[in-house]
Amino acid sequence: MRIAIVLAVIAGSGASAVYFAQGSDDGRISVVAQPAASSPELKITRREQPARTVVTDAAGTELATFTDGSQTVVLKGPQRTFADPRFSTATVTTTAWVRLAPEAWTAQSVNASWFTNWLDTELANTRPDVLAIATDYLDGAPTRTDDKGVAYAGDASFGPEIGTGKGRDERSDFYDYLGEDWNFPDTRTQQAEPARYRMIDCSGFVRLVYGYRSGIPLRGTNTPGPGLPRRAWAIAEYGQGTAVIPNQNVRATDYDALQPGDLVFFNIDPYLGDQIDHAGIYLGLDSTGHHRFMSSRAKANGPTLGDLGGTSLLDDGGYYSQALRTARRL
């Protein structure tokens, strides 16, 4: 990747980032504590393909990446490991933490009033990020409820069984999982189906993680407009953010363009022609050195980063790898 000129140098606020070890008794996430460090001088550099702003410390370590047109920011934080032991022995160990900036990034956002304080705060933030939120729906994840009694997290299924040996039905959105009717700004109120309670299909999973839990606006239709539309093909085509791998209707192999938190899209059903029909969330390199993602799928009966019904890998030549078409950074 070509490095552009250095735009500015800013001083840290003097606050130290202290990371606390966090544990999980279900084996899905483990976090390694990092020592406190004095606030370094930070350097801001512009890079291309895609256009983005990278913040590094004096040693050249990348601390944050802001991509033009996207709210998604990747920050360096405590090392942690993601696992889905029922469905794979592979794990993903990473120091990437994925959060949403207050607004879509531009090259001029370094001068925005929110930037310095937001960066300083989020580099020290160890509350659950997008990736940790996504694991709230894996096999065996504990149920958690809000102060209204709504179960917003916990082991999710994919959809109702169609019939014996015929698989599971799609069309389970985030509000079905919640069991709550939802009023969308671009259409009428959608009613949660009781038969789909605690169920989410692939795009419903993306909308639950990035929309309901993380705050990106949600649409009830598959039309262009602010926020995330309903179906995987519409998110790929109309969703906010930046296409980091354009859709050429052939197998995509530009893995170096990806960063954790990116949405990856697939064409897994040939009878639909070139239409995108599956979506997932990219996690990074796994313990076998492969690019691993997470998605909700019928054969695993819900969200997984494991290998039931096809390896959750982008680069092994398998079922999903062959079907990868495009990627978007929200």
mmCIF file of C-alpha atoms in Angstrom:
data_model
loop_
_atom_site.group_PDB
_atom_site.id
_atom_site.type_symbol
_atom_site.label_atom_id
_atom_site.label_comp_id
_atom_site.label_asym_id
_atom_site.label_seq_id
_atom_site.Cartn_x
_atom_site.Cartn_y
_atom_site.Cartn_z
ATOM 1 C CA MET A 1 0.000 0.000 0.000
ATOM 2 C CA ARG A 2 1.286 3.469 -0.847
ATOM 3 C CA ILE A 3 1.862 5.794 2.126
ATOM 4 C CA ALA A 4 0.834 9.397 1.552
ATOM 5 C CA ILE A 5 2.398 12.444 3.215
ATOM 6 C CA VAL A 6 2.205 12.969 6.950
ATOM 7 C CA LEU A 7 -0.568 15.473 7.620
ATOM 8 C CA ALA A 8 -0.120 16.342 11.258
ATOM 9 C CA VAL A 9 1.365 15.384 14.592
ATOM 10 C CA ILE A 10 -0.687 15.616 17.760
ATOM 11 C CA ALA A 11 0.280 15.166 21.380
ATOM 12 C CA GLY A 12 -1.502 12.692 23.611
ATOM 13 C CA SER A 13 -3.675 14.036 26.365
ATOM 14 C CA GLY A 14 -1.502 12.550 29.094
ATOM 15 C CA ALA A 15 -4.030 9.906 30.091
ATOM 16 C CA SER A 16 -2.669 6.385 30.460
ATOM 17 C CA ALA A 17 -4.532 3.444 29.008
ATOM 18 C CA VAL A 18 -4.917 0.671 31.553
ATOM 19 C CA TYR A 19 -6.410 -2.556 30.254
ATOM 20 C CA PHE A 20 -7.987 -5.051 32.617
ATOM 21 C CA ALA A 21 -8.078 -8.762 31.910
ATOM 22 C CA GLN A 22 -11.563 -9.947 31.125
ATOM 23 C CA GLY A 23 -12.614 -13.569 31.160
ATOM 24 C CA SER A 24 -15.396 -15.759 29.862
ATOM 25 C CA ASP A 25 -16.431 -19.027 31.451
ATOM 26 C CA ASP A 26 -17.940 -20.364 28.220
ATOM 27 C CA GLY A 27 -14.690 -20.490 26.245
ATOM 28 C CA ARG A 28 -15.805 -18.022 23.583
ATOM 29 C CA ILE A 29 -13.524 -15.095 24.481
ATOM 30 C CA SER A 30 -10.373 -14.713 26.534
ATOM 31 C CA VAL A 31 -8.566 -11.404 26.987
ATOM 32 C CA VAL A 32 -4.922 -10.897 27.912
ATOM 33 C CA ALA A 33 -4.174 -7.876 30.099
ATOM 34 C CA GLN A 34 -1.840 -5.227 28.720
ATOM 35 C CA PRO A 35 0.368 -3.014 30.897
ATOM 36 C CA ALA A 36 -0.310 0.676 31.307
ATOM 37 C CA ALA A 37 1.704 2.904 29.004
ATOM 38 C CA SER A 38 2.475 6.585 29.062
ATOM 39 C CA SER A 39 0.615 8.580 26.448
ATOM 40 C CA PRO A 40 2.897 8.788 23.385
ATOM 41 C CA GLU A 41 3.217 11.383 20.712
ATOM 42 C CA LEU A 42 0.899 10.323 17.923
ATOM 43 C CA LYS A 43 1.492 10.674 14.186
ATOM 44 C CA ILE A 44 -1.325 10.929 11.660
ATOM 45 C CA THR A 45 -0.635 9.562 8.180
ATOM 46 C CA ARG A 46 -2.771 9.297 5.058
ATOM 47 C CA ARG A 47 -2.806 6.051 3.112
ATOM 48 C CA GLU A 48 -4.600 4.876 -0.008
ATOM 49 C CA GLN A 49 -6.441 1.826 -1.348
ATOM 50 C CA PRO A 50 -8.729 2.465 0.431
ATOM 51 C CA ALA A 51 -8.258 6.130 1.376
ATOM 52 C CA ARG A 52 -7.797 6.251 5.130
ATOM 53 C CA THR A 53 -6.114 7.964 8.047
ATOM 54 C CA VAL A 54 -3.792 5.889 10.219
ATOM 55 C CA VAL A 55 -2.695 6.937 13.705
ATOM 56 C CA THR A 56 0.640 5.537 14.895
ATOM 57 C CA ASP A 57 2.780 5.992 17.988
ATOM 58 C CA ALA A 58 6.440 7.031 18.046
ATOM 59 C CA ALA A 59 7.536 3.428 17.436
ATOM 60 C CA GLY A 60 5.365 3.168 14.321
ATOM 61 C CA THR A 61 2.751 0.889 15.904
ATOM 62 C CA GLU A 62 -0.669 1.396 14.333
ATOM 63 C CA LEU A 63 -3.123 2.501 17.014
ATOM 64 C CA ALA A 64 -6.176 3.407 14.926
ATOM 65 C CA THR A 65 -7.395 3.274 11.335
ATOM 66 C CA PHE A 66 -10.161 5.593 10.079
ATOM 67 C CA THR A 67 -11.427 4.854 6.553
ATOM 68 C CA ASP A 68 -12.916 7.601 4.394
ATOM 69 C CA GLY A 69 -16.693 7.238 4.138
ATOM 70 C CA SER A 70 -16.907 4.771 7.044
ATOM 71 C CA GLN A 71 -17.789 5.037 10.724
ATOM 72 C CA THR A 72 -15.994 1.799 11.553
ATOM 73 C CA VAL A 73 -12.652 2.350 13.285
ATOM 74 C CA VAL A 74 -10.122 -0.361 14.147
ATOM 75 C CA LEU A 75 -8.197 0.388 17.351
ATOM 76 C CA LYS A 76 -5.294 -1.429 18.982
ATOM 77 C CA GLY A 77 -6.277 -2.838 22.357
ATOM 78 C CA PRO A 78 -5.714 -5.792 24.665
ATOM 79 C CA GLN A 79 -5.014 -9.094 22.987
ATOM 80 C CA ARG A 80 -7.977 -11.480 23.069
ATOM 81 C CA THR A 81 -8.972 -14.771 21.547
ATOM 82 C CA PHE A 82 -12.289 -15.692 19.928
ATOM 83 C CA ALA A 83 -13.384 -19.310 19.772
ATOM 84 C CA ASP A 84 -16.368 -21.437 18.820
ATOM 85 C CA PRO A 85 -15.203 -24.772 20.245
ATOM 86 C CA ARG A 86 -18.225 -26.834 19.296
ATOM 87 C CA PHE A 87 -17.697 -26.162 15.600
ATOM 88 C CA SER A 88 -13.930 -25.617 15.184
ATOM 89 C CA THR A 89 -10.610 -26.056 16.951
ATOM 90 C CA ALA A 90 -9.317 -22.910 15.216
ATOM 91 C CA THR A 91 -9.341 -19.622 17.135
ATOM 92 C CA VAL A 92 -8.745 -15.974 16.290
ATOM 93 C CA THR A 93 -6.303 -14.063 18.497
ATOM 94 C CA THR A 94 -6.237 -10.334 17.849
ATOM 95 C CA THR A 95 -5.441 -6.907 19.275
ATOM 96 C CA ALA A 96 -8.001 -5.271 16.944
ATOM 97 C CA TRP A 97 -11.007 -3.641 18.610
ATOM 98 C CA VAL A 98 -13.762 -2.376 16.306
ATOM 99 C CA ARG A 99 -15.819 0.680 17.262
ATOM 100 C CA LEU A 100 -17.956 3.303 15.527
ATOM 101 C CA ALA A 101 -16.852 6.924 15.270
ATOM 102 C CA PRO A 102 -19.510 9.618 15.783
ATOM 103 C CA GLU A 103 -19.723 10.187 12.022
ATOM 104 C CA ALA A 104 -18.369 8.906 8.721
ATOM 105 C CA TRP A 105 -14.687 9.770 8.333
ATOM 106 C CA THR A 106 -13.170 12.235 5.866
ATOM 107 C CA ALA A 107 -9.589 13.395 5.406
ATOM 108 C CA GLN A 108 -10.566 16.607 7.212
ATOM 109 C CA SER A 109 -12.026 14.836 10.262
ATOM 110 C CA VAL A 110 -8.698 15.165 12.088
ATOM 111 C CA ASN A 111 -9.759 18.777 12.632
ATOM 112 C CA ALA A 112 -13.214 17.871 13.969
ATOM 113 C CA SER A 113 -13.948 18.893 17.559
ATOM 114 C CA TRP A 114 -14.690 15.304 18.598
ATOM 115 C CA PHE A 115 -11.594 13.611 17.183
ATOM 116 C CA THR A 116 -8.847 13.945 19.806
ATOM 117 C CA ASN A 117 -11.003 13.260 22.859
ATOM 118 C CA TRP A 118 -12.800 10.393 21.136
ATOM 119 C CA LEU A 119 -9.531 8.711 20.138
ATOM 120 C CA ASP A 120 -8.010 9.118 23.593
ATOM 121 C CA THR A 121 -11.127 7.697 25.248
ATOM 122 C CA GLU A 122 -11.598 4.782 22.873
ATOM 123 C CA LEU A 123 -7.967 3.650 22.982
ATOM 124 C CA ALA A 124 -8.525 3.057 26.700
ATOM 125 C CA ASN A 125 -12.021 1.587 26.327
ATOM 126 C CA THR A 126 -12.380 -2.112 27.152
ATOM 127 C CA ARG A 127 -16.170 -2.299 27.015
ATOM 128 C CA PRO A 128 -17.480 -4.823 24.454
ATOM 129 C CA ASP A 129 -16.810 -3.738 20.876
ATOM 130 C CA VAL A 130 -18.422 -4.917 17.627
ATOM 131 C CA LEU A 131 -16.495 -8.199 17.566
ATOM 132 C CA ALA A 132 -17.285 -9.041 21.189
ATOM 133 C CA ILE A 133 -20.940 -8.151 20.627
ATOM 134 C CA ALA A 134 -21.049 -10.542 17.670
ATOM 135 C CA THR A 135 -19.929 -13.423 19.907
ATOM 136 C CA ASP A 136 -22.934 -12.781 22.159
ATOM 137 C CA TYR A 137 -24.960 -14.965 19.760
ATOM 138 C CA LEU A 138 -22.658 -17.974 19.347
ATOM 139 C CA ASP A 139 -23.467 -21.465 20.524
ATOM 140 C CA GLY A 140 -23.806 -21.503 24.300
ATOM 141 C CA ALA A 141 -23.671 -17.735 24.786
ATOM 142 C CA PRO A 142 -25.500 -16.739 27.993
ATOM 143 C CA THR A 143 -28.809 -14.876 27.811
ATOM 144 C CA ARG A 144 -28.737 -11.241 28.957
ATOM 145 C CA THR A 145 -31.732 -8.961 29.378
ATOM 146 C CA ASP A 146 -32.104 -5.181 29.547
ATOM 147 C CA ASP A 147 -33.970 -3.197 32.184
ATOM 148 C CA LYS A 148 -37.233 -3.756 30.267
ATOM 149 C CA GLY A 149 -36.814 -7.508 30.363
ATOM 150 C CA VAL A 150 -35.930 -7.832 26.657
ATOM 151 C CA ALA A 151 -33.407 -10.617 26.038
ATOM 152 C CA TYR A 152 -30.959 -8.794 23.762
ATOM 153 C CA ALA A 153 -28.095 -11.342 23.834
ATOM 154 C CA GLY A 154 -27.698 -15.094 24.028
ATOM 155 C CA ASP A 155 -27.365 -18.207 21.873
ATOM 156 C CA ALA A 156 -29.282 -17.567 18.623
ATOM 157 C CA SER A 157 -30.857 -19.993 16.169
ATOM 158 C CA PHE A 158 -31.066 -19.365 12.415
ATOM 159 C CA GLY A 159 -34.737 -19.921 11.611
ATOM 160 C CA PRO A 160 -37.640 -22.376 11.851
ATOM 161 C CA GLU A 161 -37.212 -25.828 10.338
ATOM 162 C CA ILE A 162 -38.786 -26.041 6.875
ATOM 163 C CA GLY A 163 -39.380 -29.760 7.185
ATOM 164 C CA THR A 164 -37.556 -32.941 8.043
ATOM 165 C CA GLY A 165 -34.199 -32.850 6.297
ATOM 166 C CA LYS A 166 -35.090 -29.693 4.344
ATOM 167 C CA GLY A 167 -33.107 -27.192 6.348
ATOM 168 C CA ARG A 168 -34.174 -23.971 8.028
ATOM 169 C CA ASP A 169 -36.099 -20.975 6.755
ATOM 170 C CA GLU A 170 -34.530 -17.564 6.302
ATOM 171 C CA ARG A 171 -36.327 -14.230 6.971
ATOM 172 C CA SER A 172 -35.556 -13.974 10.708
ATOM 173 C CA ASP A 173 -34.537 -10.379 11.396
ATOM 174 C CA PHE A 174 -33.158 -8.794 14.571
ATOM 175 C CA TYR A 175 -36.635 -7.845 15.841
ATOM 176 C CA ASP A 176 -37.716 -11.483 15.558
ATOM 177 C CA TYR A 177 -34.775 -12.453 17.746
ATOM 178 C CA LEU A 178 -35.790 -9.782 20.281
ATOM 179 C CA GLY A 179 -39.487 -10.618 20.086
ATOM 180 C CA GLU A 180 -40.220 -6.899 19.672
ATOM 181 C CA ASP A 181 -42.181 -5.152 16.905
ATOM 182 C CA TRP A 182 -40.066 -2.496 15.197
ATOM 183 C CA ASN A 183 -40.984 0.841 13.620
ATOM 184 C CA PHE A 184 -38.684 1.613 10.678
ATOM 185 C CA PRO A 185 -38.422 5.155 9.272
ATOM 186 C CA ASP A 186 -38.866 4.023 5.658
ATOM 187 C CA THR A 187 -41.805 1.623 6.001
ATOM 188 C CA ARG A 188 -44.580 0.464 8.284
ATOM 189 C CA THR A 189 -44.034 -1.221 11.618
ATOM 190 C CA GLN A 190 -42.756 -4.775 11.227
ATOM 191 C CA GLN A 191 -44.191 -7.330 13.608
ATOM 192 C CA ALA A 192 -41.965 -9.906 15.268
ATOM 193 C CA GLU A 193 -43.045 -13.469 14.524
ATOM 194 C CA PRO A 194 -43.300 -15.567 17.710
ATOM 195 C CA ALA A 195 -42.134 -18.643 15.755
ATOM 196 C CA ARG A 196 -38.857 -16.802 15.032
ATOM 197 C CA TYR A 197 -38.115 -15.659 18.564
ATOM 198 C CA ARG A 198 -34.356 -15.861 19.315
ATOM 199 C CA MET A 199 -33.612 -16.463 15.614
ATOM 200 C CA ILE A 200 -31.554 -14.425 13.125
ATOM 201 C CA ASP A 201 -30.557 -15.119 9.540
ATOM 202 C CA CYS A 202 -27.263 -13.846 8.072
ATOM 203 C CA SER A 203 -28.307 -10.249 7.378
ATOM 204 C CA GLY A 204 -30.439 -10.178 10.521
ATOM 205 C CA PHE A 205 -27.268 -11.028 12.454
ATOM 206 C CA VAL A 206 -25.391 -8.133 10.839
ATOM 207 C CA ARG A 207 -28.274 -5.786 11.628
ATOM 208 C CA LEU A 208 -28.484 -7.007 15.223
ATOM 209 C CA VAL A 209 -24.754 -6.469 15.823
ATOM 210 C CA TYR A 210 -24.132 -3.260 13.870
ATOM 211 C CA GLY A 211 -27.598 -1.759 14.071
ATOM 212 C CA TYR A 212 -29.565 -2.612 17.205
ATOM 213 C CA ARG A 213 -26.506 -3.124 19.415
ATOM 214 C CA SER A 214 -24.017 -0.626 17.919
ATOM 215 C CA GLY A 215 -26.262 2.183 16.708
ATOM 216 C CA ILE A 216 -26.144 2.256 12.898
ATOM 217 C CA PRO A 217 -29.620 3.244 11.615
ATOM 218 C CA LEU A 218 -31.744 0.429 10.212
ATOM 219 C CA ARG A 219 -34.086 0.354 7.237
ATOM 220 C CA GLY A 220 -37.119 -1.851 6.775
ATOM 221 C CA THR A 221 -36.741 -2.099 3.004
ATOM 222 C CA ASN A 222 -34.062 -2.942 0.443
ATOM 223 C CA THR A 223 -33.914 0.543 -1.037
ATOM 224 C CA PRO A 224 -31.067 3.098 -0.952
ATOM 225 C CA GLY A 225 -31.050 5.486 1.996
ATOM 226 C CA PRO A 226 -29.487 6.120 5.394
ATOM 227 C CA GLY A 227 -28.612 3.015 7.360
ATOM 228 C CA LEU A 228 -28.617 -0.726 6.730
ATOM 229 C CA PRO A 229 -31.263 -2.252 4.440
ATOM 230 C CA ARG A 230 -32.736 -5.681 5.140
ATOM 231 C CA ARG A 231 -31.194 -8.217 2.754
ATOM 232 C CA ALA A 232 -27.537 -9.169 2.274
ATOM 233 C CA TRP A 233 -27.500 -8.093 -1.385
ATOM 234 C CA ALA A 234 -28.961 -4.691 -0.477
ATOM 235 C CA ILE A 235 -26.436 -4.111 2.334
ATOM 236 C CA ALA A 236 -23.640 -4.955 -0.116
ATOM 237 C CA GLU A 237 -25.025 -2.592 -2.745
ATOM 238 C CA TYR A 238 -26.682 0.213 -0.765
ATOM 239 C CA GLY A 239 -25.281 -0.025 2.754
ATOM 240 C CA GLN A 240 -23.423 2.911 4.207
ATOM 241 C CA GLY A 241 -19.644 2.986 4.300
ATOM 242 C CA THR A 242 -16.975 2.013 1.808
ATOM 243 C CA ALA A 243 -16.672 -0.919 -0.583
ATOM 244 C CA VAL A 244 -13.158 -2.196 0.196
ATOM 245 C CA ILE A 245 -13.477 -5.084 -2.281
ATOM 246 C CA PRO A 246 -15.688 -4.115 -5.249
ATOM 247 C CA ASN A 247 -18.085 -6.739 -6.575
ATOM 248 C CA GLN A 248 -16.846 -8.052 -9.932
ATOM 249 C CA ASN A 249 -19.179 -11.083 -9.835
ATOM 250 C CA VAL A 250 -16.174 -13.403 -9.574
ATOM 251 C CA ARG A 251 -14.365 -14.930 -6.623
ATOM 252 C CA ALA A 252 -12.694 -12.156 -4.599
ATOM 253 C CA THR A 253 -9.136 -12.748 -3.349
ATOM 254 C CA ASP A 254 -7.961 -9.280 -2.260
ATOM 255 C CA TYR A 255 -7.671 -10.318 1.388
ATOM 256 C CA ASP A 256 -5.085 -7.624 2.198
ATOM 257 C CA ALA A 257 -7.818 -5.005 1.744
ATOM 258 C CA LEU A 258 -9.746 -6.382 4.728
ATOM 259 C CA GLN A 259 -9.640 -5.353 8.355
ATOM 260 C CA PRO A 260 -11.540 -6.880 11.304
ATOM 261 C CA GLY A 261 -15.169 -5.786 11.403
ATOM 262 C CA ASP A 262 -15.569 -5.564 7.619
ATOM 263 C CA LEU A 263 -18.701 -7.141 6.183
ATOM 264 C CA VAL A 264 -18.004 -9.909 3.674
ATOM 265 C CA PHE A 265 -20.575 -11.019 1.105
ATOM 266 C CA PHE A 266 -21.047 -14.246 -0.815
ATOM 267 C CA ASN A 267 -22.945 -15.756 -3.731
ATOM 268 C CA ILE A 268 -23.539 -19.276 -2.433
ATOM 269 C CA ASP A 269 -26.728 -20.216 -4.338
ATOM 270 C CA PRO A 270 -26.063 -20.509 -8.108
ATOM 271 C CA TYR A 271 -29.792 -20.548 -8.945
ATOM 272 C CA LEU A 272 -29.916 -16.855 -7.941
ATOM 273 C CA GLY A 273 -27.424 -15.937 -10.656
ATOM 274 C CA ASP A 274 -25.012 -13.206 -9.566
ATOM 275 C CA GLN A 275 -27.076 -12.031 -6.587
ATOM 276 C CA ILE A 276 -25.378 -11.749 -3.203
ATOM 277 C CA ASP A 277 -27.168 -14.082 -0.775
ATOM 278 C CA HIS A 278 -24.995 -14.382 2.333
ATOM 279 C CA ALA A 279 -23.214 -11.916 4.652
ATOM 280 C CA GLY A 280 -20.734 -12.238 7.485
ATOM 281 C CA ILE A 281 -18.330 -10.271 9.692
ATOM 282 C CA TYR A 282 -14.593 -10.605 9.071
ATOM 283 C CA LEU A 283 -12.524 -11.422 12.178
ATOM 284 C CA GLY A 284 -8.918 -11.626 10.908
ATOM 285 C CA LEU A 285 -6.296 -14.354 10.681
ATOM 286 C CA ASP A 286 -6.997 -17.478 12.704
ATOM 287 C CA SER A 287 -4.663 -19.896 14.467
ATOM 288 C CA THR A 288 -4.109 -21.799 11.192
ATOM 289 C CA GLY A 289 -3.095 -18.639 9.312
ATOM 290 C CA HIS A 290 -6.351 -18.355 7.357
ATOM 291 C CA HIS A 291 -8.770 -15.438 6.996
ATOM 292 C CA ARG A 292 -11.776 -16.292 9.181
ATOM 293 C CA PHE A 293 -15.252 -14.742 9.363
ATOM 294 C CA MET A 294 -18.423 -15.173 11.405
ATOM 295 C CA SER A 295 -21.960 -15.518 10.062
ATOM 296 C CA SER A 296 -25.380 -16.923 10.875
ATOM 297 C CA ARG A 297 -26.122 -19.979 8.774
ATOM 298 C CA ALA A 298 -28.713 -22.721 8.573
ATOM 299 C CA LYS A 299 -26.465 -25.778 8.955
ATOM 300 C CA ALA A 300 -24.919 -24.439 12.172
ATOM 301 C CA ASN A 301 -28.389 -23.234 13.220
ATOM 302 C CA GLY A 302 -27.202 -19.732 14.037
ATOM 303 C CA PRO A 303 -24.113 -17.535 14.219
ATOM 304 C CA THR A 304 -20.755 -19.300 14.145
ATOM 305 C CA LEU A 305 -17.097 -18.746 13.348
ATOM 306 C CA GLY A 306 -16.720 -22.515 13.075
ATOM 307 C CA ASP A 307 -16.698 -24.934 10.175
ATOM 308 C CA LEU A 308 -20.001 -26.816 10.252
ATOM 309 C CA GLY A 309 -21.555 -26.693 6.793
ATOM 310 C CA GLY A 310 -18.411 -25.218 5.246
ATOM 311 C CA THR A 311 -15.250 -23.706 6.678
ATOM 312 C CA SER A 312 -15.621 -20.092 7.849
ATOM 313 C CA LEU A 313 -12.599 -19.165 5.747
ATOM 314 C CA LEU A 314 -12.120 -16.788 2.847
ATOM 315 C CA ASP A 315 -8.901 -18.236 1.438
ATOM 316 C CA ASP A 316 -8.949 -22.044 1.587
ATOM 317 C CA GLY A 317 -10.815 -22.781 -1.640
ATOM 318 C CA GLY A 318 -13.797 -24.109 0.295
ATOM 319 C CA TYR A 319 -17.531 -23.496 -0.004
ATOM 320 C CA TYR A 320 -17.561 -19.908 1.277
ATOM 321 C CA SER A 321 -14.111 -19.062 -0.051
ATOM 322 C CA GLN A 322 -15.192 -19.835 -3.612
ATOM 323 C CA ALA A 323 -18.343 -17.757 -3.119
ATOM 324 C CA LEU A 324 -16.721 -14.574 -1.724
ATOM 325 C CA ARG A 325 -17.605 -11.603 -3.956
ATOM 326 C CA THR A 326 -17.290 -8.283 -2.146
ATOM 327 C CA ALA A 327 -16.608 -6.567 1.189
ATOM 328 C CA ARG A 328 -17.840 -3.351 2.799
ATOM 329 C CA ARG A 329 -16.563 -1.279 5.719
ATOM 330 C CA LEU A 330 -19.518 0.350 7.458
#
